[in-house]
C-alpha positions as a printed NumPy array, in Angstrom:
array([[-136.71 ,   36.823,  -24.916],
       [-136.764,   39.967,  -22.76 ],
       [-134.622,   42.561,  -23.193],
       [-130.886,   42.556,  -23.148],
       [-130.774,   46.021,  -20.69 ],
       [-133.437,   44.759,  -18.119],
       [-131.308,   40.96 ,  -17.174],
       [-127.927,   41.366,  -17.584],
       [-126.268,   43.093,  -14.189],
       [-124.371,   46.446,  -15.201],
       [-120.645,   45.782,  -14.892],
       [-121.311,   41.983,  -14.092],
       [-118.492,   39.956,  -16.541],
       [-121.091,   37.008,  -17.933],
       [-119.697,   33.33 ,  -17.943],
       [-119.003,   32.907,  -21.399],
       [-116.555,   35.566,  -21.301],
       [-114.756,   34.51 ,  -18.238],
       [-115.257,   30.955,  -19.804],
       [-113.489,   31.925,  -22.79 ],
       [-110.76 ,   33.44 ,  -21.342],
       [-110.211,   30.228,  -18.777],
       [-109.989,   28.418,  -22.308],
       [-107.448,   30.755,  -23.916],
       [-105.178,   30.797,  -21.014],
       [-105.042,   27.275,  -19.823],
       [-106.821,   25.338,  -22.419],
       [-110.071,   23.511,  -23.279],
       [-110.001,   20.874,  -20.618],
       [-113.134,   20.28 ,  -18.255],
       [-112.207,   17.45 ,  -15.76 ],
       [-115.628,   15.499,  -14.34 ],
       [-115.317,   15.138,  -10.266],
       [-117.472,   11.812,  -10.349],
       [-117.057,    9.912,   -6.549],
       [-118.072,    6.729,   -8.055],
       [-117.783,    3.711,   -5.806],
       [-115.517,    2.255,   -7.459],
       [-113.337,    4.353,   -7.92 ],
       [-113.549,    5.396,   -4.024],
       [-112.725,    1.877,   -3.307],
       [-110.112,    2.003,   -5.637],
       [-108.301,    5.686,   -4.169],
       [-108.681,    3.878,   -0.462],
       [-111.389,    5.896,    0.233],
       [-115.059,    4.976,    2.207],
       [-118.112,    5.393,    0.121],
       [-119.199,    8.435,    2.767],
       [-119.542,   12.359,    2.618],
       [-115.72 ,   12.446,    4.085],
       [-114.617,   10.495,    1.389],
       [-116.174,   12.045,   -1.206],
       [-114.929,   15.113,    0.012],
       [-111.27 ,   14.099,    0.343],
       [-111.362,   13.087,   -3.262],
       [-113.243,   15.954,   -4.85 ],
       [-110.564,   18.27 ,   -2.799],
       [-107.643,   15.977,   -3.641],
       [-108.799,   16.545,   -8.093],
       [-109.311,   19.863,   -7.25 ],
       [-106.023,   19.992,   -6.18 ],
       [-104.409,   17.963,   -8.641],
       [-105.833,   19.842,  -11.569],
       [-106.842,   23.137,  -10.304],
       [-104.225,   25.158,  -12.035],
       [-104.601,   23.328,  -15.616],
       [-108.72 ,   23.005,  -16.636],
       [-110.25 ,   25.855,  -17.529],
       [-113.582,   24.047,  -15.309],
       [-114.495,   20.924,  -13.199],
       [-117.766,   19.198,  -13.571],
       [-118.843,   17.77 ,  -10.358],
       [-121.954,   14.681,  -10.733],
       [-124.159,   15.829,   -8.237],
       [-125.954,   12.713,   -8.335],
       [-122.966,   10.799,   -6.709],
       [-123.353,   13.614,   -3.714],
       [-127.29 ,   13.509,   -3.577],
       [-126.899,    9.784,   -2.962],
       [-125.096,   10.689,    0.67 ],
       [-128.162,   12.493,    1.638],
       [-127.705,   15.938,    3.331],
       [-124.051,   15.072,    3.89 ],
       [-123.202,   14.559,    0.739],
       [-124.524,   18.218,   -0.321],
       [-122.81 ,   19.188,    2.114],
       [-119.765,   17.875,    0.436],
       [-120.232,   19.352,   -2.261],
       [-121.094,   22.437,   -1.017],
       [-117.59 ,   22.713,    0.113],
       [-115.992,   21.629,   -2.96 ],
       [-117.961,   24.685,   -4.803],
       [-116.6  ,   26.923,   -2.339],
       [-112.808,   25.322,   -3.158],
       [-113.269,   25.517,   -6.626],
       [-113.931,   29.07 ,   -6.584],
       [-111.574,   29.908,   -3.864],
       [-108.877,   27.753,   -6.66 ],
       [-110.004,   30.317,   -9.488],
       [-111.4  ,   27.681,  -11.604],
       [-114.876,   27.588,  -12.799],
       [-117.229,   25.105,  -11.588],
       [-120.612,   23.346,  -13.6  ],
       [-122.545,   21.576,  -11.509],
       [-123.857,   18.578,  -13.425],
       [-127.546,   18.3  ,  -12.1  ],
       [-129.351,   18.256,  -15.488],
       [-132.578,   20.151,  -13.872],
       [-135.448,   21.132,  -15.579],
       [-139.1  ,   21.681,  -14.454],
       [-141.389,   24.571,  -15.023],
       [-143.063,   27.5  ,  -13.385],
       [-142.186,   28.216,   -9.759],
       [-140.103,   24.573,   -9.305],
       [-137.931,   25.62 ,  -12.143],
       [-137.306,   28.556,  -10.173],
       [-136.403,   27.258,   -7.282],
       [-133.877,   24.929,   -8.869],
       [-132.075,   28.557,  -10.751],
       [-132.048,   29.867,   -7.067],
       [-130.698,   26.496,   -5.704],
       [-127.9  ,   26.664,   -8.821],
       [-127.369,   30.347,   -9.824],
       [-128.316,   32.895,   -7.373],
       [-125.905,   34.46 ,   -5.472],
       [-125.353,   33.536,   -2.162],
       [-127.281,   30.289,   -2.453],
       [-124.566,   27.606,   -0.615],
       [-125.087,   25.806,   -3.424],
       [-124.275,   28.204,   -6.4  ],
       [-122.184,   27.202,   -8.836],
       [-120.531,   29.264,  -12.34 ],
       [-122.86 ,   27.336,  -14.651],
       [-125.33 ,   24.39 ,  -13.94 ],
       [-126.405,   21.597,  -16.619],
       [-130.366,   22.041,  -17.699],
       [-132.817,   19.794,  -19.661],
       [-135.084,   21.36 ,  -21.993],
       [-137.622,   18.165,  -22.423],
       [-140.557,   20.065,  -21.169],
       [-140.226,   22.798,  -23.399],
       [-137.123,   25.195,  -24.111],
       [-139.117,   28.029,  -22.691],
       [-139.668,   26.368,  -19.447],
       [-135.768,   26.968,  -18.74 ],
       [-136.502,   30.808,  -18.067],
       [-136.133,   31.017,  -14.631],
       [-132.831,   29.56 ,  -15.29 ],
       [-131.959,   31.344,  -18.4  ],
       [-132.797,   34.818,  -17.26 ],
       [-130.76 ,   34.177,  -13.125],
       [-127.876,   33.281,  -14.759],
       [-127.559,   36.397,  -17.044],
       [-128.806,   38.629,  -14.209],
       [-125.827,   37.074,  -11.712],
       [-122.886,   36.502,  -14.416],
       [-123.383,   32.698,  -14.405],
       [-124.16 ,   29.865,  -17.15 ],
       [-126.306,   27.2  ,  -18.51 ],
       [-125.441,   24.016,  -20.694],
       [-128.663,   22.719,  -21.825],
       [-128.673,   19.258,  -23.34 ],
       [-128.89 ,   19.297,  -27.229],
       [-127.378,   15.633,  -28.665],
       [-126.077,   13.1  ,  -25.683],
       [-124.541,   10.151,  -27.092],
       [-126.093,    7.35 ,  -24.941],
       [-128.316,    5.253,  -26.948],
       [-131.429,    6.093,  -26.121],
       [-131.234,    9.91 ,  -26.879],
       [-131.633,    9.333,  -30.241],
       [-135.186,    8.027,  -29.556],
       [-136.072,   11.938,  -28.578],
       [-133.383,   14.015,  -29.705],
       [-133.156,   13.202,  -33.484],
       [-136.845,   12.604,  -34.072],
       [-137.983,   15.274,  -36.987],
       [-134.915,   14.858,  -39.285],
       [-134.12 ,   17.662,  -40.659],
       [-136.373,   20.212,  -38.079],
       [-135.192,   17.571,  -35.46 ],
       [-135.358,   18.248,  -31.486],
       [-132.138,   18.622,  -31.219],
       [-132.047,   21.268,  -33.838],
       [-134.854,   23.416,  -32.091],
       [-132.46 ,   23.191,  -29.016],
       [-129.581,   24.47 ,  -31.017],
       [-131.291,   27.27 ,  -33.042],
       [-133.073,   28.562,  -29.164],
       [-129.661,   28.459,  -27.247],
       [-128.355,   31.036,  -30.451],
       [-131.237,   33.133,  -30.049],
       [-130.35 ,   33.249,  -26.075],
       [-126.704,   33.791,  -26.803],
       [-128.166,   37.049,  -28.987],
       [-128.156,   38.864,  -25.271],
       [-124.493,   38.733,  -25.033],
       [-121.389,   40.304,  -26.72 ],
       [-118.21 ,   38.946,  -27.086],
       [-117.133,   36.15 ,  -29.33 ],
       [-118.479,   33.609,  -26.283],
       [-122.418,   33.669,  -24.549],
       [-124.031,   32.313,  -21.494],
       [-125.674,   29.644,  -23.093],
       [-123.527,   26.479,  -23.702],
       [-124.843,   23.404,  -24.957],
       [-124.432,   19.624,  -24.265],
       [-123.285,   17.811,  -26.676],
       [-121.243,   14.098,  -26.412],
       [-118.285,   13.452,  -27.731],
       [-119.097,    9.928,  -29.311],
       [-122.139,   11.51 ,  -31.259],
       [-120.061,   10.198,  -34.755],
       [-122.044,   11.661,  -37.782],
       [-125.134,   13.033,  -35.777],
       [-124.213,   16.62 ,  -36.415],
       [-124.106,   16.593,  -39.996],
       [-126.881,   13.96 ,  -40.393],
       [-129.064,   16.44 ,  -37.904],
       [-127.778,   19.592,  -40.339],
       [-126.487,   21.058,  -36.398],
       [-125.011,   24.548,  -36.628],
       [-123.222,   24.554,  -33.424],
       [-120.7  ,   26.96 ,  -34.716],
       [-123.512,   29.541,  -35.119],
       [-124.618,   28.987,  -31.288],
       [-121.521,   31.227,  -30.059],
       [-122.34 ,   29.642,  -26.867],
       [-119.682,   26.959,  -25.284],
       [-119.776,   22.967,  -26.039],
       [-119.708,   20.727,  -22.936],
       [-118.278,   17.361,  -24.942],
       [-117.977,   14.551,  -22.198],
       [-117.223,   10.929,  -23.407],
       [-113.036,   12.136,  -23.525],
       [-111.494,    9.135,  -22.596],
       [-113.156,    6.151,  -21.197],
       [-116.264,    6.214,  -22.648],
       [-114.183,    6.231,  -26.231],
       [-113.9  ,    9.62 ,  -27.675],
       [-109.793,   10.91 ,  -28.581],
       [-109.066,   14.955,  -28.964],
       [-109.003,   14.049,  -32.868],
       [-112.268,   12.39 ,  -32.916],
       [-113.626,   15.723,  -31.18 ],
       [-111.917,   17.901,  -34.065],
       [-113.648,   15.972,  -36.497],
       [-116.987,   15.679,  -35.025],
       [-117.149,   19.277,  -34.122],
       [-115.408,   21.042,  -37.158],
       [-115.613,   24.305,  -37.535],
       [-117.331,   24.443,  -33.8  ],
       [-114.464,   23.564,  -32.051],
       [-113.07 ,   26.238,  -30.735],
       [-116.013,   26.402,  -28.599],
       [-116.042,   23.036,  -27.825],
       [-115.047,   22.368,  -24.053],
       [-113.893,   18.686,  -24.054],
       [-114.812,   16.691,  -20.596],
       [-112.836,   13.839,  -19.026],
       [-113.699,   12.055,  -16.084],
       [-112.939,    8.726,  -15.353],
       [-109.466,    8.569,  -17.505],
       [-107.899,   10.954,  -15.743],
       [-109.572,   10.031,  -11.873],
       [-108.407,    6.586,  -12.524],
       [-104.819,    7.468,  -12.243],
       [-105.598,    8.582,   -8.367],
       [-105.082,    9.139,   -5.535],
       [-101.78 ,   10.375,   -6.259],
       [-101.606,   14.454,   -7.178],
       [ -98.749,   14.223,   -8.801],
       [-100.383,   11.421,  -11.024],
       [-103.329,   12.881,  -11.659],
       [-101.633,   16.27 ,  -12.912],
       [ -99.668,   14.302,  -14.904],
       [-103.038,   12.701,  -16.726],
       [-104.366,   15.931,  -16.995],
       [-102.003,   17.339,  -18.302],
       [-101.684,   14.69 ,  -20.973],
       [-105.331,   14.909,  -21.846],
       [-105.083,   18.656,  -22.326],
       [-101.917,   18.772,  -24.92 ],
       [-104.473,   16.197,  -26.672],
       [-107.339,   18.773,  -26.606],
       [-104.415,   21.542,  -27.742],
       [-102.663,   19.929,  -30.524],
       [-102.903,   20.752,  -33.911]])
């Protein structure tokens, strides 16, 4: 890792302290903009760039003021073509103009010059399409994350590289080795990473799903000992309750940044109703 002096920008607040304090003030809620079709159809919305625009504007609006960060699925804009990036271009630009921190959920990773280009694309400043943080994957090797790793410290942005997803077939990759699993190499390189910042809160955050049951502890995970932020989606409709997260996480939960999508966009297109789930979610997440 190169030295702490030579990435970090002088005076330059990282993410995982402005993170942190987004999750002291308002809470640990990240809400997932996800334009699915259905749920387009379902808000009275066409499945276009306009109306995925309307509705990532209309949840930014709705729950601007109450998650610490919003998650947009870039995949759902790619699928538009240079419309929909253009979409969510804009709804960047809202969320920052809102004051609430933005991960763009594009899961890159690459290596060599292409990983480059995807940290400019995500993290470099000025870049149309720069978010606070962007989701990696480290499935070619940790290491080949660098480009992204290093842009984000140098610009005050974040990272969230997968670790332990809870869909089925992760478990195929991420668990295999036991005790000196995958995952566990993923874990123990986003600590070293996070050895570049001070503060209680690095840069480096990981994924981790909500519904993972057991996996931690079978997988001897010492997410606690990461000091980087836990993106936990699977809140809501995919299963997961604020207690199950508690008990999955333990002693990691104060870092542990629980995601909702699709439980709280349901109760659209109505702002008023979609505060209201919000805010329901996040006394969840709060509670003792």
């Amino acid at each position: 890792m190169p030295d702490v002096a030579s990435i970090e920008t002088a005076g330059r607040e990282s993410f995982g302290s402005r993170l942190g304090r987004a999750m002291a003030d308002r809470g640990p809620l990240c809400v997932g903009i996800d334009p699915h079709p259905a749920l387009l159809d379902s808000w009275g919305l066409n499945d276009d760039a306009a109306g995925l625009e309307r509705f990532s504007l209309t949840v930014l609006e709705a729950v601007g003021s109450l998650a610490a960060a919003v998650k947009p699925q870039v995949a759902l804009y790619e699928r538009h073509g240079s419309a929909g990036m253009a979409a969510l271009e804009r709804t960047l630009a809202a969320a920052a103009e809102a004051g609430v921190l933005s991960i763009a959920d594009a899961k890159r990773g690459d290596i060599g010059s292409t990983m480059a280009a995807y940290a400019d694309a995500w993290l470099r400043d000025g870049s149309s399409l720069a978010a606070d943080s962007v989701t990696l994957s480290p499935y070619l090797g940790f290491e080949s994350l660098r480009p992204a790793l290093d842009l984000a410290a140098e610009c005050g942005r974040g990272v969230f590289v997968l670790a332990l997803t809870s869909n089925p077939e992760g478990a195929s990759v991420q668990h295999v080795g036991g005790s000196d699993s995958v995952a566990r190499r993923i874990v123990q390189a986003a600590a070293g990473e996070n050895a570049r910042y001070t503060g209680p809160l690095g840069s480096v955050g990981l994924v981790v799903g909500a519904t993972v049951g057991t996996a931690l502890t079978d997988l001897q995970l010492d997410l606690e000992a990461v000091r980087g932020p836990i993106l936990a989606p699977g809140l809501g409709a995919q299963g997961a309750t604020p207690a199950d997260l508690r008990r999955t996480f333990g002693a990691a939960y104060p870092q542990v940044l629980g995601t909702s999508s699709r439980d709280i966009l349901k109760a659209g297109p109505g702002i008023r109703a979609l505060t209201d789930a919000a805010a329901r979610t996040l006394d969840g997440l709060r509670a003792e």
